[in-house]
Amino acid sequence: MKVLGIMGSPRVKGNTDLLLDEALRGAKSRQAEVEKLVVDKMKITPCREYYGCLRDGNCVIRDDMDIIYPQLVEADGIIVASPMFFYGVTAQLKALIDRCQALWARKYVLKTLPDSKKKGVFIGVGATKGKQLFDGSILTIKYFFQAFGVEYSDELLVRGVDKRGEIKEHPDMLAEAFELGERLAQYIG
Ligand SMILES: Cc1cc2nc3c(=O)[nH]c(=O)nc-3n(C[C@H](O)[C@H](O)[C@H](O)COP(=O)(O)O)c2cc1C
């Protein structure tokens, strides 16, 4: 039972990072094997539309996505966590997502990606409190998951946190993140 956490914020020990750590701790407490990917620390070139992936499911760009594709394919559960940057996910995370066109090609064009029971959850964090704060990101994450057969199963959306580590003033939210991780482990267990 493998759970992969994808940390979309450039701010290490920031709000997203702390929430994701709690979610991964929750998953681990339910016997999941957890791994965390900090996208800002990785070299991920944005998609260049070379479309090599349509031929054989592989991207022609050589960078850290070489390590990430197998992690995505092998994970049973995925937690994507991102702060809201202009009502969307961060550019670093979006670059990873766009490069998953290669997985989309495997699944829907070449049909080489086997059906799976993968489950995915989303943690979103934003400073403001608007009703639509997460709408765009949720659509992006849903379609990202769909690209390689992951069911969007749950979410934790945290409004009104801004400063680095401010989430520590909201232990209830950190507890909810832990519970989200526990639930994910149950969905895939
Ligand atoms: C470039 C940038 C754009 C942002 N855009 C939004 C936004 O559209 N809506 C919002 O509520 N917060 C926005 N924020 C605030 C962050 O989402 C907020 O500070 C969040 O807590 C940061 O999480 P982190 O500590 O995990 O990086 C923005 C912050 C930055 C740096």
Coordinates of N, CA and C in Angstrom, one line a residue, residues 11 13 18-19 23-24 39 44 63 67 90 102 117 121 123-128 141 146 149 166 176:
R11 N 7.6 26.8 -0.5 CA 7.9 27.2 0.9 C 8.0 25.9 1.8
K13 N 8.4 23.8 5.0 CA 7.9 24.1 6.4 C 6.8 25.1 6.4
L18 N 3.4 21.5 6.0 CA 3.0 20.9 7.3 C 1.7 20.1 7.2
L19 N 0.8 20.6 6.4 CA -0.5 19.8 6.3 C -0.2 18.5 5.6
A23 N -0.9 14.6 6.9 CA -1.6 13.6 6.1 C -0.8 12.3 5.9
L24 N 0.5 12.5 5.6 CA 1.3 11.3 5.4 C 1.5 10.6 6.7
V39 N 8.2 19.2 -5.2 CA 8.4 19.6 -6.6 C 9.3 20.7 -6.9
I44 N 11.9 20.0 -13.3 CA 10.8 19.6 -14.1 C 10.5 20.6 -15.1
D63 N 14.6 14.7 -17.5 CA 14.8 15.4 -16.3 C 14.2 14.6 -15.2
I67 N 12.2 10.0 -12.8 CA 12.0 9.3 -11.5 C 10.5 9.4 -11.1
T90 N 0.4 25.9 -7.9 CA 1.7 26.6 -8.2 C 2.2 26.2 -9.6
A102 N 2.0 12.5 -20.8 CA 2.6 11.2 -21.2 C 1.8 10.0 -20.6
K117 N -7.1 0.8 -9.2 CA -8.0 1.3 -8.2 C -7.4 2.4 -7.4
V121 N -6.3 12.3 -3.2 CA -6.9 13.4 -2.4 C -6.2 14.7 -2.7
I123 N -5.1 18.5 -1.1 CA -5.1 19.5 0.0 C -4.8 20.9 -0.6
G124 N -5.7 21.8 -0.4 CA -5.6 23.2 -0.9 C -5.5 24.2 0.2
V125 N -4.6 25.2 0.1 CA -4.4 26.2 1.1 C -4.4 27.6 0.4
G126 N -5.2 28.5 1.1 CA -5.2 29.9 0.5 C -5.3 30.9 1.6
A127 N -4.9 32.1 1.3 CA -4.9 33.2 2.3 C -6.3 33.8 2.4
T128 N -7.0 33.8 1.4 CA -8.3 34.5 1.4 C -9.5 33.5 1.7
I141 N -6.8 19.3 -10.6 CA -6.4 18.1 -9.9 C -7.3 16.9 -10.3
Q146 N -7.5 11.9 -13.4 CA -8.2 11.1 -14.5 C -7.2 10.7 -15.5
G149 N -5.9 7.4 -14.3 CA -6.8 6.4 -13.6 C -6.8 6.5 -12.1
E166 N 1.7 29.5 9.6 CA 0.5 30.0 10.3 C -0.4 28.8 10.6
E176 N -7.3 17.5 10.9 CA -8.1 17.1 9.8 C -7.2 16.5 8.7

